[in-house]
């Protein structure tokens, strides 16, 4: 039985690894629900985007080769981030056309998918079952939206969860100001952008902010917390996998919150 | 124009705190993007036109020499003159010489970003020729000794009170905050200049090779008076504006107005095809076209060639969240926003303008709205590559990146590094789930909390589960 199942290599992403392991666990759960065998290649680290977007093509190419090798042989490579999977799609640009790595990069690109778009295509959504209940608003992360065309997929999946009520925010497609190293290179501008985002989130009256990228989520959650706004930030897969019972991003452990209130 | 791009960060900080500027920028945000969206929605074939325009521009750029020579041939056949200017300096001198030949004391000017690029006004003034800007926005800026902060709405950084103050000071009339009144006043002042001018200088939105014509697209009609009344008309244009035929031009006109202001069509689309012919009722006696290269032919064949597709609609800056936050002057030179962040380093050097292509989150909105599909984020990234290659990136960025890359290319060490960092962040946050201060991360924590990791790294936990 198992041998007939397709193998998916999970691209964990460095932010999920470091800050939000639940996102990777939720991804594994959903991919298994969709009938895949999920493996986590040990040789993966980061997609290399910080180097790529800083003009360091040498290190970007080294990381790209490592990632290409790590995911050799998987039918699909799936990750919980439009930004990181978008970066995998940039890999062919790092190698000249005659270079064998160029072909291998193109091959990886053809197998690499962001999780919500992959699930929208491969998961029988009747299998989705989540006890989550709440008013959510969804931020469209830029790379996913504009490089990979992710807009309706997370919303379609969420619409299968009976407790979810989606309240769209104004300017949901406007950048939150994270931008990788942008947020620390241009902190004042980034702050203005995330401040605008926070206002738009607040105006919806939603109790939960969802998105498909942890970079944006850490940025927005950090701002909401700093402003004392009572909105919980989560990656969308946490809701889809019925794993929203842990503290939200930047929230105290549940026991702690009760103690304080 | 003095290059203030190296001070981008300071400029931006000041701009963010400037209450009046922020009020003015609020008008931009509410205006152009909505109008463009509505215009696009009314034209189902808009995206198809964008593809055609991209392909046509690519074709033109592959045969730029051919079309420019055809354009010149036809301008000459119409009785005009074409001047080829490699540098800004060449262009300034050429224009001044034409003015001096005419003993010109005053020249009226239609709106032209290329004349900003070559810093024409200051040069003319220093040499005894008085330029008078006739586009309302440019006129206001000239009174204020200010410069455009936007390529089609040059005075977008001002509020009505600023205009009222400038008019009151210079026109010595009673002050009014009524836009209609201010416009009448400007019109009255400009009328005498239109009539008195010896030379009229305009830009060009497109140059048409097959007819030797130039066209300006304006909404005020000032350009028509500028180019029709004086004895001499000088068109100043950059070389990439040439299109093969009139038919081709109309494709771009359909895209330009919609992308820029959300109009179906610009109000005045005025073609100039040489000097007045026998029997013509009006028009200049002399017709000159000054073609400005200023670094553009170096872009042909380079990784920046696609930038030459730009038709100067301003959609990229109208939709840019960075431009929307800091305004055009922060960019510190002539062209602001995403298109400026690609062009400016080409024209003033990456060593002076490196902060501009870095001032983008690569959100991709600019590329999404560009009528000729210029991959602006990719081109900005190319500048970052150049900056990195030339060791111009800040040392902190370079050393940070090399430490990070060292770990990122060694998975086992990376695991260790990640687990130590993860543990540190969790300890620092204690039981709060986030921290409000972090060493070396004040750029983040000055404005927002840093969420703490919710547990050990995923890789640690995955291993512990023996999977």
mmCIF file of C-alpha atoms in Angstrom, chain B residues 277-442:
data_model
loop_
_atom_site.group_PDB
_atom_site.id
_atom_site.type_symbol
_atom_site.label_atom_id
_atom_site.label_comp_id
_atom_site.label_asym_id
_atom_site.label_seq_id
_atom_site.Cartn_x
_atom_site.Cartn_y
_atom_site.Cartn_z
ATOM 1 C CA UNK B 277 4.333 74.602 -43.929
ATOM 2 C CA UNK B 278 3.157 77.127 -46.506
ATOM 3 C CA UNK B 279 -0.563 77.512 -45.969
ATOM 4 C CA UNK B 280 -0.501 76.292 -42.339
ATOM 5 C CA UNK B 281 -2.382 78.649 -40.056
ATOM 6 C CA UNK B 282 -0.018 78.276 -37.145
ATOM 7 C CA UNK B 283 3.007 76.439 -35.897
ATOM 8 C CA UNK B 284 6.671 77.247 -35.302
ATOM 9 C CA UNK B 285 9.083 78.359 -37.978
ATOM 10 C CA UNK B 286 11.819 76.129 -36.633
ATOM 11 C CA UNK B 287 11.488 72.591 -35.383
ATOM 12 C CA UNK B 288 14.281 70.834 -33.488
ATOM 13 C CA UNK B 289 14.368 67.427 -31.869
ATOM 14 C CA UNK B 290 17.056 66.889 -29.257
ATOM 15 C CA UNK B 291 17.614 63.172 -28.736
ATOM 16 C CA UNK B 292 19.114 62.399 -25.343
ATOM 17 C CA UNK B 293 21.033 59.195 -24.734
ATOM 18 C CA UNK B 294 22.523 59.838 -21.286
ATOM 19 C CA UNK B 295 23.408 56.219 -20.543
ATOM 20 C CA UNK B 296 20.506 54.568 -22.334
ATOM 21 C CA UNK B 297 22.456 52.985 -25.146
ATOM 22 C CA UNK B 298 24.593 51.328 -22.451
ATOM 23 C CA UNK B 299 21.411 49.688 -21.181
ATOM 24 C CA UNK B 300 20.693 48.174 -24.580
ATOM 25 C CA UNK B 301 22.046 44.652 -24.534
ATOM 26 C CA UNK B 302 22.540 44.728 -20.770
ATOM 27 C CA UNK B 303 20.467 43.109 -18.035
ATOM 28 C CA UNK B 304 18.673 46.459 -17.758
ATOM 29 C CA UNK B 305 17.422 46.622 -21.347
ATOM 30 C CA UNK B 306 13.845 45.861 -20.297
ATOM 31 C CA UNK B 307 13.779 49.129 -18.356
ATOM 32 C CA UNK B 308 13.842 50.953 -21.693
ATOM 33 C CA UNK B 309 10.292 49.714 -22.311
ATOM 34 C CA UNK B 310 9.096 52.247 -19.739
ATOM 35 C CA UNK B 311 6.481 54.692 -21.059
ATOM 36 C CA UNK B 312 6.567 56.904 -17.941
ATOM 37 C CA UNK B 313 2.997 56.256 -16.824
ATOM 38 C CA UNK B 314 3.837 56.309 -13.086
ATOM 39 C CA UNK B 315 1.688 53.273 -12.252
ATOM 40 C CA UNK B 316 4.643 51.672 -10.441
ATOM 41 C CA UNK B 317 5.050 54.560 -8.022
ATOM 42 C CA UNK B 318 1.302 55.091 -7.640
ATOM 43 C CA UNK B 319 0.988 51.545 -6.358
ATOM 44 C CA UNK B 320 4.272 51.265 -4.464
ATOM 45 C CA UNK B 321 3.842 51.033 -0.686
ATOM 46 C CA UNK B 322 7.334 52.447 -0.167
ATOM 47 C CA UNK B 323 6.722 55.438 -2.442
ATOM 48 C CA UNK B 324 3.336 55.891 -0.788
ATOM 49 C CA UNK B 325 5.017 56.072 2.615
ATOM 50 C CA UNK B 326 7.940 58.377 1.867
ATOM 51 C CA UNK B 327 7.033 60.318 -1.297
ATOM 52 C CA UNK B 328 9.193 61.051 -4.310
ATOM 53 C CA UNK B 329 11.694 63.522 -2.889
ATOM 54 C CA UNK B 330 13.104 60.927 -0.517
ATOM 55 C CA UNK B 331 14.610 59.131 -3.493
ATOM 56 C CA UNK B 332 16.900 62.100 -3.917
ATOM 57 C CA UNK B 333 17.038 62.472 -7.670
ATOM 58 C CA UNK B 334 14.787 62.971 -10.705
ATOM 59 C CA UNK B 335 12.949 59.670 -11.054
ATOM 60 C CA UNK B 336 11.313 58.271 -7.918
ATOM 61 C CA UNK B 337 9.591 55.014 -7.065
ATOM 62 C CA UNK B 338 10.374 51.604 -8.549
ATOM 63 C CA UNK B 339 11.199 52.844 -12.064
ATOM 64 C CA UNK B 340 13.491 55.436 -10.528
ATOM 65 C CA UNK B 341 15.181 52.832 -8.381
ATOM 66 C CA UNK B 342 16.234 51.082 -11.590
ATOM 67 C CA UNK B 343 17.037 54.192 -13.674
ATOM 68 C CA UNK B 344 18.789 56.328 -11.093
ATOM 69 C CA UNK B 345 21.733 53.967 -10.461
ATOM 70 C CA UNK B 346 22.251 53.795 -14.225
ATOM 71 C CA UNK B 347 22.404 57.573 -14.502
ATOM 72 C CA UNK B 348 24.150 58.670 -11.320
ATOM 73 C CA UNK B 349 26.074 55.482 -10.487
ATOM 74 C CA UNK B 350 25.246 52.597 -8.189
ATOM 75 C CA UNK B 351 27.780 53.976 -5.705
ATOM 76 C CA UNK B 352 25.489 56.998 -5.265
ATOM 77 C CA UNK B 353 22.148 55.281 -5.528
ATOM 78 C CA UNK B 354 22.574 51.824 -3.961
ATOM 79 C CA UNK B 355 19.988 52.550 -1.295
ATOM 80 C CA UNK B 356 17.236 52.912 -3.906
ATOM 81 C CA UNK B 357 17.093 49.395 -5.404
ATOM 82 C CA UNK B 358 17.398 48.082 -1.854
ATOM 83 C CA UNK B 359 14.396 50.100 -0.708
ATOM 84 C CA UNK B 360 11.903 47.532 -1.903
ATOM 85 C CA UNK B 361 10.265 44.578 -0.213
ATOM 86 C CA UNK B 362 10.005 42.999 -3.677
ATOM 87 C CA UNK B 363 6.275 42.856 -3.113
ATOM 88 C CA UNK B 364 5.894 42.854 -6.883
ATOM 89 C CA UNK B 365 2.991 45.291 -7.077
ATOM 90 C CA UNK B 366 4.928 47.517 -9.504
ATOM 91 C CA UNK B 367 5.439 44.682 -11.954
ATOM 92 C CA UNK B 368 1.795 43.678 -11.559
ATOM 93 C CA UNK B 369 0.575 47.084 -12.776
ATOM 94 C CA UNK B 370 3.290 47.956 -15.309
ATOM 95 C CA UNK B 371 1.642 48.420 -18.726
ATOM 96 C CA UNK B 372 4.717 47.095 -20.520
ATOM 97 C CA UNK B 373 5.426 44.363 -17.973
ATOM 98 C CA UNK B 374 8.843 45.508 -16.844
ATOM 99 C CA UNK B 375 10.094 43.050 -14.202
ATOM 100 C CA UNK B 376 11.027 45.883 -11.845
ATOM 101 C CA UNK B 377 11.868 43.705 -8.823
ATOM 102 C CA UNK B 378 14.199 41.603 -10.949
ATOM 103 C CA UNK B 379 15.933 44.713 -12.267
ATOM 104 C CA UNK B 380 16.293 46.140 -8.761
ATOM 105 C CA UNK B 381 17.801 42.818 -7.735
ATOM 106 C CA UNK B 382 20.301 43.124 -10.592
ATOM 107 C CA UNK B 383 21.441 46.407 -9.073
ATOM 108 C CA UNK B 384 21.838 44.673 -5.731
ATOM 109 C CA UNK B 385 23.994 42.055 -7.506
ATOM 110 C CA UNK B 386 26.165 44.815 -8.961
ATOM 111 C CA UNK B 387 26.423 46.532 -5.627
ATOM 112 C CA UNK B 388 27.475 43.301 -3.956
ATOM 113 C CA UNK B 389 29.968 42.468 -6.716
ATOM 114 C CA UNK B 390 31.577 45.868 -6.366
ATOM 115 C CA UNK B 391 31.771 45.496 -2.584
ATOM 116 C CA UNK B 392 29.555 48.537 -2.152
ATOM 117 C CA UNK B 393 27.033 46.879 0.179
ATOM 118 C CA UNK B 394 27.452 47.963 3.815
ATOM 119 C CA UNK B 395 30.035 45.901 5.741
ATOM 120 C CA UNK B 396 27.424 44.897 8.314
ATOM 121 C CA UNK B 397 25.289 43.369 5.566
ATOM 122 C CA UNK B 398 28.215 41.572 3.950
ATOM 123 C CA UNK B 399 29.617 40.115 7.148
ATOM 124 C CA UNK B 400 26.175 39.170 8.428
ATOM 125 C CA UNK B 401 25.449 37.413 5.160
ATOM 126 C CA UNK B 402 28.712 35.519 5.061
ATOM 127 C CA UNK B 403 28.270 34.202 8.622
ATOM 128 C CA UNK B 404 24.720 33.199 7.797
ATOM 129 C CA UNK B 405 25.760 31.581 4.493
ATOM 130 C CA UNK B 406 28.533 29.676 6.271
ATOM 131 C CA UNK B 407 25.919 27.949 8.406
ATOM 132 C CA UNK B 408 23.270 27.699 5.703
ATOM 133 C CA UNK B 409 25.627 25.657 3.520
ATOM 134 C CA UNK B 410 26.521 23.276 6.397
ATOM 135 C CA UNK B 411 23.290 21.563 7.431
ATOM 136 C CA UNK B 412 24.651 19.905 10.589
ATOM 137 C CA UNK B 413 26.173 23.103 11.918
ATOM 138 C CA UNK B 414 23.027 24.918 10.859
ATOM 139 C CA UNK B 415 20.919 22.578 13.008
ATOM 140 C CA UNK B 416 23.114 23.376 15.985
ATOM 141 C CA UNK B 417 23.026 27.098 15.267
ATOM 142 C CA UNK B 418 19.234 27.009 14.907
ATOM 143 C CA UNK B 419 18.706 25.094 18.136
ATOM 144 C CA UNK B 420 20.966 27.463 20.100
ATOM 145 C CA UNK B 421 19.193 30.501 18.626
ATOM 146 C CA UNK B 422 15.830 28.926 19.275
ATOM 147 C CA UNK B 423 16.730 28.232 22.897
ATOM 148 C CA UNK B 424 18.101 31.726 23.402
ATOM 149 C CA UNK B 425 14.947 33.349 22.049
ATOM 150 C CA UNK B 426 12.732 31.185 24.213
ATOM 151 C CA UNK B 427 14.759 31.950 27.348
ATOM 152 C CA UNK B 428 14.741 35.640 26.536
ATOM 153 C CA UNK B 429 10.973 35.673 26.139
ATOM 154 C CA UNK B 430 10.373 33.733 29.348
ATOM 155 C CA UNK B 431 6.730 32.856 29.661
ATOM 156 C CA UNK B 432 5.423 35.842 27.740
ATOM 157 C CA UNK B 433 5.715 34.210 24.326
ATOM 158 C CA UNK B 434 7.497 37.268 22.931
ATOM 159 C CA UNK B 435 10.185 39.748 23.746
ATOM 160 C CA UNK B 436 10.219 43.506 23.385
ATOM 161 C CA UNK B 437 14.006 43.963 23.396
ATOM 162 C CA UNK B 438 16.699 41.916 21.717
ATOM 163 C CA UNK B 439 20.417 42.584 21.408
ATOM 164 C CA UNK B 440 21.417 43.547 17.825
ATOM 165 C CA UNK B 441 17.799 43.489 16.724
ATOM 166 C CA UNK B 442 16.641 46.949 17.720
#
